[in-house]
mmCIF file of C-alpha atoms and ligand atoms in Angstrom:
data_model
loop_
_atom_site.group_PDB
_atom_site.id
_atom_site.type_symbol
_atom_site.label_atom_id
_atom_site.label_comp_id
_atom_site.label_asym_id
_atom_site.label_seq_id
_atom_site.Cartn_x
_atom_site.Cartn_y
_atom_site.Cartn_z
ATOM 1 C CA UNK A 506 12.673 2.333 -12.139
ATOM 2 C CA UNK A 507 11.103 5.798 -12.899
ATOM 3 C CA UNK A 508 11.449 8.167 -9.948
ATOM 4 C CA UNK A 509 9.224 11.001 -9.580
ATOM 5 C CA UNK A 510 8.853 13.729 -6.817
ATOM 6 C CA UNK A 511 5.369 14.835 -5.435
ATOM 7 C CA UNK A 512 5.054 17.369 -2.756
ATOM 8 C CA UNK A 513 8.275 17.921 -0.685
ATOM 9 C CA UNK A 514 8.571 14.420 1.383
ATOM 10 C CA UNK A 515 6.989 11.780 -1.335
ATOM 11 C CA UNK A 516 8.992 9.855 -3.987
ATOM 12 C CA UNK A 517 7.162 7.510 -6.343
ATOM 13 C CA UNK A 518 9.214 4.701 -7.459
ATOM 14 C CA UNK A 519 7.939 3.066 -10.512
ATOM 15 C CA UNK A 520 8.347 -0.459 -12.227
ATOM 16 C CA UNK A 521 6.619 -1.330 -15.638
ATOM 17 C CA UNK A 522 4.674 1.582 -16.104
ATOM 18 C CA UNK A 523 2.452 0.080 -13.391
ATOM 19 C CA UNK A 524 3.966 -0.987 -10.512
ATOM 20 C CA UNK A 525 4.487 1.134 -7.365
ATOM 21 C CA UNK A 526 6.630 2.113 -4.137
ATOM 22 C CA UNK A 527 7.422 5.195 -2.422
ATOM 23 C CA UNK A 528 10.047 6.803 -0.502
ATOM 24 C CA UNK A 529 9.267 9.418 1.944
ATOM 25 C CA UNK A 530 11.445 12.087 2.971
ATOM 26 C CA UNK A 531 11.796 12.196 7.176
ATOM 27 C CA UNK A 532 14.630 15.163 7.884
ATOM 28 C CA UNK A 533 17.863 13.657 6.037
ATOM 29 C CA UNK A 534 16.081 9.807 6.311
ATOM 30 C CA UNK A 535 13.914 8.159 3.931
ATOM 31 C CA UNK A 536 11.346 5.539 4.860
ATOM 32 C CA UNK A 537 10.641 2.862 1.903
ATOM 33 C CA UNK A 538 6.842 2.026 1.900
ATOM 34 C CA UNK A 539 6.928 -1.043 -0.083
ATOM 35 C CA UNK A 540 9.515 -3.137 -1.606
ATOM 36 C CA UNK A 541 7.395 -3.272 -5.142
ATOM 37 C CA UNK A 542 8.104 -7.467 -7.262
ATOM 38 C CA UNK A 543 11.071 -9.547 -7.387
ATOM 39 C CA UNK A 544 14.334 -7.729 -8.293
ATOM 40 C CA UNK A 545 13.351 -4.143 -7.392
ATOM 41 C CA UNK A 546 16.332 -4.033 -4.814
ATOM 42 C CA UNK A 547 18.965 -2.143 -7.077
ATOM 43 C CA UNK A 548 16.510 0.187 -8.789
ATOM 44 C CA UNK A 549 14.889 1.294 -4.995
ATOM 45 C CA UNK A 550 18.886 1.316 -3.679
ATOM 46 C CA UNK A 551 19.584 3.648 -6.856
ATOM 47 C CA UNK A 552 16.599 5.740 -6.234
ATOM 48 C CA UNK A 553 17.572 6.710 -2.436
ATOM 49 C CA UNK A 554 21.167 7.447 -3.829
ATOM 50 C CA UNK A 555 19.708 9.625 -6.592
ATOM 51 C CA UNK A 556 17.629 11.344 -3.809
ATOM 52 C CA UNK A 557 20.639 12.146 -1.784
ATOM 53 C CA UNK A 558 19.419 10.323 1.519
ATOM 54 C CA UNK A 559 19.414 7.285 3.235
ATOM 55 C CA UNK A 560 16.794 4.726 3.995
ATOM 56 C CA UNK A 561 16.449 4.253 7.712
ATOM 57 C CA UNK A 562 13.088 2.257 7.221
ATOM 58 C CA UNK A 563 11.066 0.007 5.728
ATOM 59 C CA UNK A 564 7.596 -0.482 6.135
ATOM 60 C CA UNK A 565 4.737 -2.587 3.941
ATOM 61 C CA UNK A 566 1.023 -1.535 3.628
ATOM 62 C CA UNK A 567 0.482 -5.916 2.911
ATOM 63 C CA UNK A 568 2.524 -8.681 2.207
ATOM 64 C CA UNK A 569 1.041 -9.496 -1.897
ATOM 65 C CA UNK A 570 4.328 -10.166 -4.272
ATOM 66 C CA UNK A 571 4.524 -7.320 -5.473
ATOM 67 C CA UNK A 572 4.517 -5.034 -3.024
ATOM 68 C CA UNK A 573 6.807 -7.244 -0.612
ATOM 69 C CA UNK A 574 9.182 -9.047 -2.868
ATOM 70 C CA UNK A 575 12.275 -7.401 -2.903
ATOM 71 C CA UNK A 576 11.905 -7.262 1.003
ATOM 72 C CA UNK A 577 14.654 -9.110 2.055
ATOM 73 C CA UNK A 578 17.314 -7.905 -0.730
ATOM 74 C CA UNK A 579 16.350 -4.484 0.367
ATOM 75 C CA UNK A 580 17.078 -4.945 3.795
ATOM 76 C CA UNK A 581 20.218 -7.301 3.137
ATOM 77 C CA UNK A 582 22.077 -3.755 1.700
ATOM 78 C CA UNK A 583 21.199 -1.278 4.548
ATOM 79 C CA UNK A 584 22.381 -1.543 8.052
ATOM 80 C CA UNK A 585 20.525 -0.229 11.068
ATOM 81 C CA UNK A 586 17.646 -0.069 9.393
ATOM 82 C CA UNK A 587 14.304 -0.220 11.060
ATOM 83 C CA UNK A 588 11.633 -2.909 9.850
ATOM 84 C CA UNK A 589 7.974 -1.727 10.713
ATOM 85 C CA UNK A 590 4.969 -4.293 9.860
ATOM 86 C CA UNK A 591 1.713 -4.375 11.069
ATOM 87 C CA UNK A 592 1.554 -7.842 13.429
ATOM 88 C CA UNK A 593 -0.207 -9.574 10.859
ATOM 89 C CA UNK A 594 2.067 -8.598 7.664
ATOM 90 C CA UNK A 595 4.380 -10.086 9.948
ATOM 91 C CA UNK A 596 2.583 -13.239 10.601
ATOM 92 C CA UNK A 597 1.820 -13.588 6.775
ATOM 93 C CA UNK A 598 5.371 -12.824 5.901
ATOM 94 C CA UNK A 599 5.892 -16.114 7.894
ATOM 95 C CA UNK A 600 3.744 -17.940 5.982
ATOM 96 C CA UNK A 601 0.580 -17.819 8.006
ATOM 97 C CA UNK A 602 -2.403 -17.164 6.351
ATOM 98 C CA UNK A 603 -5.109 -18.195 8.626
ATOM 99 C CA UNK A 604 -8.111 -15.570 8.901
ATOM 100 C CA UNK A 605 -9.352 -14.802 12.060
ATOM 101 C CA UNK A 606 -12.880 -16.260 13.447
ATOM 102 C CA UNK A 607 -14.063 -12.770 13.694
ATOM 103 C CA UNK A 608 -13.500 -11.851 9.812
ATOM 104 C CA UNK A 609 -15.357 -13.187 6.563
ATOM 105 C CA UNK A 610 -14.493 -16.566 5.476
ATOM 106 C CA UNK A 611 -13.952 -15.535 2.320
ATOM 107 C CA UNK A 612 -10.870 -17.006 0.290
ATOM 108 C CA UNK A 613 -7.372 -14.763 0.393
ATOM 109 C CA UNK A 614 -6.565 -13.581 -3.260
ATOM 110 C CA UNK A 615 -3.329 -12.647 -4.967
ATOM 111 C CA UNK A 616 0.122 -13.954 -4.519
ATOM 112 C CA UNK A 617 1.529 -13.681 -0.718
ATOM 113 C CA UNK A 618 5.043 -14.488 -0.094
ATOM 114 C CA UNK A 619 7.024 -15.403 2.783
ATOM 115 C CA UNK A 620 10.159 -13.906 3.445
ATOM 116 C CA UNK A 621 12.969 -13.443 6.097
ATOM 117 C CA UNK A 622 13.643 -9.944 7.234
ATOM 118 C CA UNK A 623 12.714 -9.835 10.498
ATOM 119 C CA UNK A 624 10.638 -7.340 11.605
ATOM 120 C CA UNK A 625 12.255 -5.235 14.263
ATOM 121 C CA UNK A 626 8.906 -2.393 15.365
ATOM 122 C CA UNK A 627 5.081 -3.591 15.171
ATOM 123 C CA UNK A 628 3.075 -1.170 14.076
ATOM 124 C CA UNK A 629 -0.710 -0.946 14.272
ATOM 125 C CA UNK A 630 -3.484 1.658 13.354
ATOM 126 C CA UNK A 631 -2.759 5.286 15.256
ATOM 127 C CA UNK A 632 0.879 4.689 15.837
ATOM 128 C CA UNK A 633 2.931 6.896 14.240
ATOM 129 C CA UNK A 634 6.447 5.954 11.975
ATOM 130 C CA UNK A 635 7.947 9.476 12.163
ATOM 131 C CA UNK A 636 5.799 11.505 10.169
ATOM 132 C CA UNK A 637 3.629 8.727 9.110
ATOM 133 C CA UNK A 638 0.541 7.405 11.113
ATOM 134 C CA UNK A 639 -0.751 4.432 10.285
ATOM 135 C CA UNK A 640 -4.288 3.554 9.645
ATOM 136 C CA UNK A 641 -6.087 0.081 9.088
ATOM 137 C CA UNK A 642 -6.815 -0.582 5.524
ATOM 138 C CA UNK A 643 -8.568 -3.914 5.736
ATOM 139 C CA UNK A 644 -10.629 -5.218 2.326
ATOM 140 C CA UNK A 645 -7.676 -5.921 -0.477
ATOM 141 C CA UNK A 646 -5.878 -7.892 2.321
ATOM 142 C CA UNK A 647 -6.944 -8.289 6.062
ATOM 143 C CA UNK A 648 -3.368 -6.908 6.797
ATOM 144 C CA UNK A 649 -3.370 -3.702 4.598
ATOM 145 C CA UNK A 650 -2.173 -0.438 6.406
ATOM 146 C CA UNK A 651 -2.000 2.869 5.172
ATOM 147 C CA UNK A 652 0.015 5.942 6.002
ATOM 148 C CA UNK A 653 -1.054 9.467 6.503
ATOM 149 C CA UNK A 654 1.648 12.157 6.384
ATOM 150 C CA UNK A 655 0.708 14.649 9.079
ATOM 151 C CA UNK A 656 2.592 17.183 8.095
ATOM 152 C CA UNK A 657 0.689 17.492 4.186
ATOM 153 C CA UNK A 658 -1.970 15.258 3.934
ATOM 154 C CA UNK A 659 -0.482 12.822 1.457
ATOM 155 C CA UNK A 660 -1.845 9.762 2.164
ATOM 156 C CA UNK A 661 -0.602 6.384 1.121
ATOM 157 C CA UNK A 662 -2.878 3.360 0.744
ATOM 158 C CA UNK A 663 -1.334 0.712 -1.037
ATOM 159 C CA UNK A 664 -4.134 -1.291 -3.047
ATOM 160 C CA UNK A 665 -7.147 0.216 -1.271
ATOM 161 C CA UNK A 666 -7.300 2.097 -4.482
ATOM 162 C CA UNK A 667 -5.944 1.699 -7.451
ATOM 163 C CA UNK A 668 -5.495 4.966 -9.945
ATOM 164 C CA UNK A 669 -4.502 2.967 -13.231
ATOM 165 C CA UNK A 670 -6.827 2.312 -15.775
ATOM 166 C CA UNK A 671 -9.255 4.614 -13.871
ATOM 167 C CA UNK A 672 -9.838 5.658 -9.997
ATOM 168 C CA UNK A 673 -11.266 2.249 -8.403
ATOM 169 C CA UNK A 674 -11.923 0.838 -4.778
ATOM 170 C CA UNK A 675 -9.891 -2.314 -4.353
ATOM 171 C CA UNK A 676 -12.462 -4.907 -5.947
ATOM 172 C CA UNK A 677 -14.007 -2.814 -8.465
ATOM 173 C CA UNK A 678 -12.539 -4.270 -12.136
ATOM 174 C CA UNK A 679 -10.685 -1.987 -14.124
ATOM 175 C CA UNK A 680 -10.772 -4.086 -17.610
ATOM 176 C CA UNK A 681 -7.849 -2.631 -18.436
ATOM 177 C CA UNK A 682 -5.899 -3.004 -15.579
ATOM 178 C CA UNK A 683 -7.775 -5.721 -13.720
ATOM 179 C CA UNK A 684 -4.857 -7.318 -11.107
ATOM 180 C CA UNK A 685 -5.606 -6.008 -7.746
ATOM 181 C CA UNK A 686 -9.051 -6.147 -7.959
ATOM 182 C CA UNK A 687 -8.675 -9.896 -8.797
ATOM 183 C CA UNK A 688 -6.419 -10.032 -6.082
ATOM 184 C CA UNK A 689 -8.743 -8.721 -3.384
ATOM 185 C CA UNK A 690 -10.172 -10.529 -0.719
ATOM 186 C CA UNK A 691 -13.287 -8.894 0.676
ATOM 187 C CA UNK A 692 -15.150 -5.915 -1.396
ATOM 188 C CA UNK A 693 -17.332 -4.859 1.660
ATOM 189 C CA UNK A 694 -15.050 -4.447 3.557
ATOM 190 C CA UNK A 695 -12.741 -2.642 0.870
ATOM 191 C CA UNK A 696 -15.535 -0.647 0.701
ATOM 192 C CA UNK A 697 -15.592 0.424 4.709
ATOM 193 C CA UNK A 698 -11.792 1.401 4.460
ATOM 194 C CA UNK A 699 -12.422 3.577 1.271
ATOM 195 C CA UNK A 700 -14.942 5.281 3.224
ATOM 196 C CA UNK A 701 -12.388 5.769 5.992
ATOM 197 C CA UNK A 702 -9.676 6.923 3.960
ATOM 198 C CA UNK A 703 -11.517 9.350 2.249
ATOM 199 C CA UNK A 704 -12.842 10.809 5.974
ATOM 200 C CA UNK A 705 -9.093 11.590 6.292
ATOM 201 C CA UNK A 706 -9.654 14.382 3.461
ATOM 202 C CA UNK A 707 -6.172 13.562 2.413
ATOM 203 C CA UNK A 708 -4.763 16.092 -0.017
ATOM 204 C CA UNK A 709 -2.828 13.828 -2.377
ATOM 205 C CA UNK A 710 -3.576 9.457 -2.993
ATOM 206 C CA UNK A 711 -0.539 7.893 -3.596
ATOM 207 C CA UNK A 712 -1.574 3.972 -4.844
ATOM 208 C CA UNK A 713 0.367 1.063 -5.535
ATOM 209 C CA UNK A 714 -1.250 0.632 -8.718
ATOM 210 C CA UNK A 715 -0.937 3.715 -10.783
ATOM 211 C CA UNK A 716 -0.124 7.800 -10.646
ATOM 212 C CA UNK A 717 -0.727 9.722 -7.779
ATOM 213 C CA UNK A 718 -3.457 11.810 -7.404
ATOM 214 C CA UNK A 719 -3.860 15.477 -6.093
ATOM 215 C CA UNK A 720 -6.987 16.715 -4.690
ATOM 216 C CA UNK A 721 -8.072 13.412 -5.291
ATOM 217 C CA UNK A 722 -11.134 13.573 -2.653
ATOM 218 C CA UNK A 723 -13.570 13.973 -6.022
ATOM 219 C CA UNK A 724 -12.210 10.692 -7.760
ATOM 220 C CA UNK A 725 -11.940 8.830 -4.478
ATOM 221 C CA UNK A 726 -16.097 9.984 -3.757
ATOM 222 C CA UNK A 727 -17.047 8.330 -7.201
ATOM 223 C CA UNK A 728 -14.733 5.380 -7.110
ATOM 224 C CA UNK A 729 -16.515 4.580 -3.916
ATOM 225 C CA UNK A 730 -20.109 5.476 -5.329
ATOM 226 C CA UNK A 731 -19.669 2.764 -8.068
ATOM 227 C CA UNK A 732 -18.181 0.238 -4.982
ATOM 228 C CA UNK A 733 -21.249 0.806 -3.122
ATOM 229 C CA UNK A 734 -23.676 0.029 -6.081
ATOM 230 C CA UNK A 735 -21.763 -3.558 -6.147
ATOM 231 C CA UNK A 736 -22.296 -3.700 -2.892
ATOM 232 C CA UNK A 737 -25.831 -3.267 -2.621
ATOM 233 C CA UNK A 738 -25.953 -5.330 -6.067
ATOM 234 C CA UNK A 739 -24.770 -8.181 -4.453
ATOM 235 C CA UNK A 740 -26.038 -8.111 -1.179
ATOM 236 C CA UNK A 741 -29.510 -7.631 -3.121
ATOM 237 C CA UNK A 742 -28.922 -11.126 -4.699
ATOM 238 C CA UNK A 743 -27.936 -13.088 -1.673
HETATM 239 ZN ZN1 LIG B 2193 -2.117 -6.159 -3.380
#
């Protein structure tokens, strides 16, 4: 996996040119955010070594393939490690996928996965895991978090946006790179999160999907522009 640095705590880990996870730096600790496809384990293992620090947790922004599927093989080679999913990765980990009565009705998208690891801290929006406080990210998945670094403004989002192929809100089509917007479950309400994120002014987007952005508040302003034109679009033809 290619491993580059960005800012002094964040680690991109990248698989296929396209596929993304990160480590963050917490003192002499790393926390994995995201466990990226199938047979990621040695490449993220190899990463941490190559950083020179441990990984003392794991945390998921959603439980799609590819950003949960070397979960358990992760967590099978580190001891005392802490496990950190929001209550309903956790329940969708398991294998349930039931929406709530209070959300659209609308279909789940993309490929969830259960797996084992058991998750040993819930986290939900305003906690904090160390440095990291979480915020709901609700739109590509109803159980996407994000994670805002408080001590530098990086903020990762998982597939709220995706960078490759162009800046995009989840659910916006990027022709050339058109997974995780066919993998997302409710534009409007993508939409609402982008909004939020952006209200964060966060000072670098880190994205499953693609490089990471500096200053990205520009690119994240039109991405959402163009989501709110669909929006209105389609609400227009209802
Ligand atoms: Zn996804």
């Amino acid at each position: 996996m290619k491993l580059t640095q960005h800012g002094q705590y964040l680690w991109q880990l990248t698989r296929f040119t396209a596929f993304n996870c990160y480590l963050v730096g917490e003192g002499e600790e790393l926390t994995l955010i995201d466990t990226n496809m199938d047979g990621s384990h040695e490449g993220i293992l190899q990463a941490a070594q190559t950083i020179g620090l441990p990984i003392t947790r794991i945390t998921l922004t959603h439980a799609h393939v590819d950003h949960a599927g070397s979960l358990d093989k992760v967590a099978a080679h580190l001891a005392d490690v802490t496990v950190a999913f929001s209550p309903r990765t956790a329940e969708f980990l398991q294998g349930n996928l039931s929406l709530r009565p209070d959300e659209p009705q609308t279909k789940l998208r993309g490929g969830f996965v259960k797996r084992t690891t058991a998750v040993t801290q819930l986290i939900q929006a305003g906690d904090q895991l160390g440095s990291l406080r979480v915020v709901a990210a609700p739109g590509h998945t109803p159980d996407q978090i994000a994670f805002y670094d408080e001590r530098d403004g990086t903020l990762i989002v998982g597939d709220a946006f995706q960078t490759k192929a162009g800046t995009a809100v989840a659910g916006i089509t990027r022709w050339l790179f058109p997974f995780p917007a066919m993998a997302t479950w409710h534009l409007p309400t993508a939409l609402e999160t982008a909004v939020t994120l952006l209200d964060l002014n966060p000072t670098r987007l880190a994205v499953g999907h693609g490089r990471v952005l500096e200053n990205p508040a520009a690119e994240m302003d039109k991405a959402i522009q163009e989501a709110e034109a669909k929006v209105h679009a389609q609400a227009q033809a209802a």
